[in-house]
Amino acid sequence: MRSKKIILDTNLWISFLISKKFNSIDNQIENNKITLIFSDELIEEFVDVVNRPKFEKYFSKNDIEKILTYFDQYGKLIKVKSDIKICRDEKDNFLLNLSIDSKADYLITGDNDLLVLEKIERTRIINFNDFLEQIR
């Protein structure tokens, strides 16, 4: 069985840092059942968001570095070339373009502007709980 390619929206990475829910999929990532897909833009957004003062009380710089190390160890960096603009929140189009260029199986998000689309090419757009149901 091939590894499932997934894109995790920044809102999920933040949620994982705050709630420690990441352990519900980290074993699958470490066992190569899931491949994390990311782009320079996704990493930049993540770093920008986690450095906002409002998050300082929820997680440490060490927690952030662990996530970035996870990207390095278990992720696949994709150079995005697509340039579609179909999301009602235009700043989220980069995730759709990443989905297309990576041929990801899933784009996992809590963002209704993306969830309403349900699918982009071969990538299913679902929330984290639905994803957990899919991999069980």
mmCIF file of C-alpha atoms in Angstrom:
data_model
loop_
_atom_site.group_PDB
_atom_site.id
_atom_site.type_symbol
_atom_site.label_atom_id
_atom_site.label_comp_id
_atom_site.label_asym_id
_atom_site.label_seq_id
_atom_site.Cartn_x
_atom_site.Cartn_y
_atom_site.Cartn_z
ATOM 1 C CA MET A 1 0.000 0.000 0.000
ATOM 2 C CA ARG A 2 1.407 3.362 -0.988
ATOM 3 C CA SER A 3 1.767 6.181 1.464
ATOM 4 C CA LYS A 4 -1.127 8.687 1.567
ATOM 5 C CA LYS A 5 0.014 12.169 0.632
ATOM 6 C CA ILE A 6 -1.564 14.764 2.878
ATOM 7 C CA ILE A 7 -1.431 18.525 3.204
ATOM 8 C CA LEU A 8 -2.189 19.913 6.641
ATOM 9 C CA ASP A 9 -3.443 23.487 6.672
ATOM 10 C CA THR A 10 -1.695 25.880 9.052
ATOM 11 C CA ASN A 11 -4.787 25.995 11.277
ATOM 12 C CA LEU A 12 -4.258 22.297 12.026
ATOM 13 C CA TRP A 13 -0.575 22.695 12.846
ATOM 14 C CA ILE A 14 -1.531 25.441 15.306
ATOM 15 C CA SER A 15 -4.235 23.233 16.784
ATOM 16 C CA PHE A 16 -1.717 20.382 17.128
ATOM 17 C CA LEU A 17 0.712 22.643 18.959
ATOM 18 C CA ILE A 18 -1.979 23.834 21.361
ATOM 19 C CA SER A 19 -3.822 20.555 21.920
ATOM 20 C CA LYS A 20 -1.124 17.924 21.349
ATOM 21 C CA LYS A 21 -3.557 16.035 19.049
ATOM 22 C CA PHE A 22 -0.765 15.413 16.555
ATOM 23 C CA ASN A 23 0.012 12.100 18.215
ATOM 24 C CA SER A 24 -3.151 10.718 16.587
ATOM 25 C CA ILE A 25 -1.291 10.601 13.251
ATOM 26 C CA ASP A 26 2.420 10.886 14.081
ATOM 27 C CA ASN A 27 2.828 7.105 14.264
ATOM 28 C CA GLN A 28 1.413 6.735 10.747
ATOM 29 C CA ILE A 29 3.805 9.410 9.495
ATOM 30 C CA GLU A 30 6.804 7.804 11.177
ATOM 31 C CA ASN A 31 5.832 4.422 9.680
ATOM 32 C CA ASN A 32 5.605 5.944 6.175
ATOM 33 C CA LYS A 33 1.859 5.361 5.856
ATOM 34 C CA ILE A 34 1.411 9.127 5.490
ATOM 35 C CA THR A 35 3.662 11.589 3.682
ATOM 36 C CA LEU A 36 3.390 15.229 4.652
ATOM 37 C CA ILE A 37 3.278 17.544 1.662
ATOM 38 C CA PHE A 38 4.297 21.158 2.002
ATOM 39 C CA SER A 39 5.586 24.126 0.046
ATOM 40 C CA ASP A 40 7.725 27.123 0.859
ATOM 41 C CA GLU A 41 4.539 29.190 1.141
ATOM 42 C CA LEU A 42 2.970 26.785 3.653
ATOM 43 C CA ILE A 43 6.120 26.837 5.803
ATOM 44 C CA GLU A 44 6.269 30.634 5.609
ATOM 45 C CA GLU A 45 2.632 30.909 6.668
ATOM 46 C CA PHE A 46 3.212 28.482 9.544
ATOM 47 C CA VAL A 47 6.257 30.392 10.805
ATOM 48 C CA ASP A 48 4.422 33.716 10.481
ATOM 49 C CA VAL A 49 1.385 32.496 12.420
ATOM 50 C CA VAL A 50 3.256 30.705 15.228
ATOM 51 C CA ASN A 51 5.317 33.804 15.902
ATOM 52 C CA ARG A 52 2.267 35.942 16.634
ATOM 53 C CA PRO A 53 2.322 37.186 20.236
ATOM 54 C CA LYS A 54 -1.134 35.753 20.997
ATOM 55 C CA PHE A 55 0.268 32.203 20.705
ATOM 56 C CA GLU A 56 3.270 32.636 23.036
ATOM 57 C CA LYS A 57 1.354 31.273 26.028
ATOM 58 C CA TYR A 58 0.261 28.098 24.201
ATOM 59 C CA PHE A 59 3.513 26.612 22.963
ATOM 60 C CA SER A 60 7.239 27.125 23.105
ATOM 61 C CA LYS A 61 9.852 27.807 20.456
ATOM 62 C CA ASN A 62 10.986 24.229 21.081
ATOM 63 C CA ASP A 63 7.514 22.948 20.090
ATOM 64 C CA ILE A 64 7.731 24.972 16.863
ATOM 65 C CA GLU A 65 11.176 23.602 16.094
ATOM 66 C CA LYS A 66 9.879 20.039 16.567
ATOM 67 C CA ILE A 67 7.238 20.659 13.900
ATOM 68 C CA LEU A 68 9.800 22.155 11.518
ATOM 69 C CA THR A 69 12.041 19.128 12.100
ATOM 70 C CA TYR A 70 9.054 16.926 11.294
ATOM 71 C CA PHE A 71 8.706 18.756 7.973
ATOM 72 C CA ASP A 72 12.372 18.020 7.232
ATOM 73 C CA GLN A 73 12.273 14.372 8.286
ATOM 74 C CA TYR A 74 8.913 13.210 7.002
ATOM 75 C CA GLY A 75 7.746 15.810 4.538
ATOM 76 C CA LYS A 76 8.076 16.326 0.840
ATOM 77 C CA LEU A 77 8.705 19.849 -0.394
ATOM 78 C CA ILE A 78 6.818 20.647 -3.592
ATOM 79 C CA LYS A 79 7.669 23.494 -5.925
ATOM 80 C CA VAL A 80 4.268 24.949 -6.803
ATOM 81 C CA LYS A 81 3.659 25.978 -10.400
ATOM 82 C CA SER A 82 -0.142 25.974 -10.647
ATOM 83 C CA ASP A 83 -1.946 29.263 -10.269
ATOM 84 C CA ILE A 84 -5.659 28.659 -9.943
ATOM 85 C CA LYS A 85 -7.817 31.164 -8.131
ATOM 86 C CA ILE A 86 -11.089 29.520 -7.166
ATOM 87 C CA CYS A 87 -11.221 29.772 -3.380
ATOM 88 C CA ARG A 88 -13.567 32.413 -1.991
ATOM 89 C CA ASP A 89 -10.710 33.419 0.348
ATOM 90 C CA GLU A 90 -7.958 34.136 -2.156
ATOM 91 C CA LYS A 91 -5.154 33.741 0.389
ATOM 92 C CA ASP A 92 -6.020 30.013 0.540
ATOM 93 C CA ASN A 93 -5.512 29.409 -3.181
ATOM 94 C CA PHE A 94 -1.893 28.422 -2.521
ATOM 95 C CA LEU A 95 -3.158 25.287 -0.755
ATOM 96 C CA LEU A 96 -5.276 24.345 -3.753
ATOM 97 C CA ASN A 97 -2.310 24.888 -6.064
ATOM 98 C CA LEU A 98 -0.147 22.758 -3.776
ATOM 99 C CA SER A 99 -2.829 20.051 -3.853
ATOM 100 C CA ILE A 100 -2.834 20.000 -7.646
ATOM 101 C CA ASP A 101 0.939 20.014 -8.116
ATOM 102 C CA SER A 102 1.616 17.411 -5.446
ATOM 103 C CA LYS A 103 -1.278 15.161 -6.457
ATOM 104 C CA ALA A 104 -2.068 14.934 -2.747
ATOM 105 C CA ASP A 105 -4.679 12.477 -1.571
ATOM 106 C CA TYR A 106 -6.016 14.845 1.089
ATOM 107 C CA LEU A 107 -6.001 18.511 1.986
ATOM 108 C CA ILE A 108 -6.932 18.535 5.660
ATOM 109 C CA THR A 109 -8.275 21.783 7.037
ATOM 110 C CA GLY A 110 -10.743 23.384 9.383
ATOM 111 C CA ASP A 111 -11.302 26.278 6.984
ATOM 112 C CA ASN A 112 -14.844 26.396 5.590
ATOM 113 C CA ASP A 113 -13.657 28.387 2.561
ATOM 114 C CA LEU A 114 -11.732 25.278 1.531
ATOM 115 C CA LEU A 115 -14.045 22.584 2.922
ATOM 116 C CA VAL A 116 -16.946 23.841 0.814
ATOM 117 C CA LEU A 117 -14.991 22.842 -2.322
ATOM 118 C CA GLU A 118 -14.830 19.169 -1.188
ATOM 119 C CA LYS A 119 -12.312 18.263 -3.902
ATOM 120 C CA ILE A 120 -9.709 19.788 -6.202
ATOM 121 C CA GLU A 121 -8.665 17.473 -9.018
ATOM 122 C CA ARG A 122 -7.746 14.221 -7.239
ATOM 123 C CA THR A 123 -7.365 15.755 -3.757
ATOM 124 C CA ARG A 124 -10.199 15.360 -1.261
ATOM 125 C CA ILE A 125 -10.651 18.364 1.036
ATOM 126 C CA ILE A 126 -11.786 17.215 4.466
ATOM 127 C CA ASN A 127 -11.544 18.100 8.134
ATOM 128 C CA PHE A 128 -9.235 16.302 10.536
ATOM 129 C CA ASN A 129 -11.913 14.128 12.180
ATOM 130 C CA ASP A 130 -13.133 12.885 8.798
ATOM 131 C CA PHE A 131 -9.542 12.132 7.845
ATOM 132 C CA LEU A 132 -9.064 10.063 11.004
ATOM 133 C CA GLU A 133 -12.178 8.070 10.036
ATOM 134 C CA GLN A 134 -10.716 7.475 6.553
ATOM 135 C CA ILE A 135 -7.459 6.019 7.849
ATOM 136 C CA ARG A 136 -8.979 3.744 10.489
#
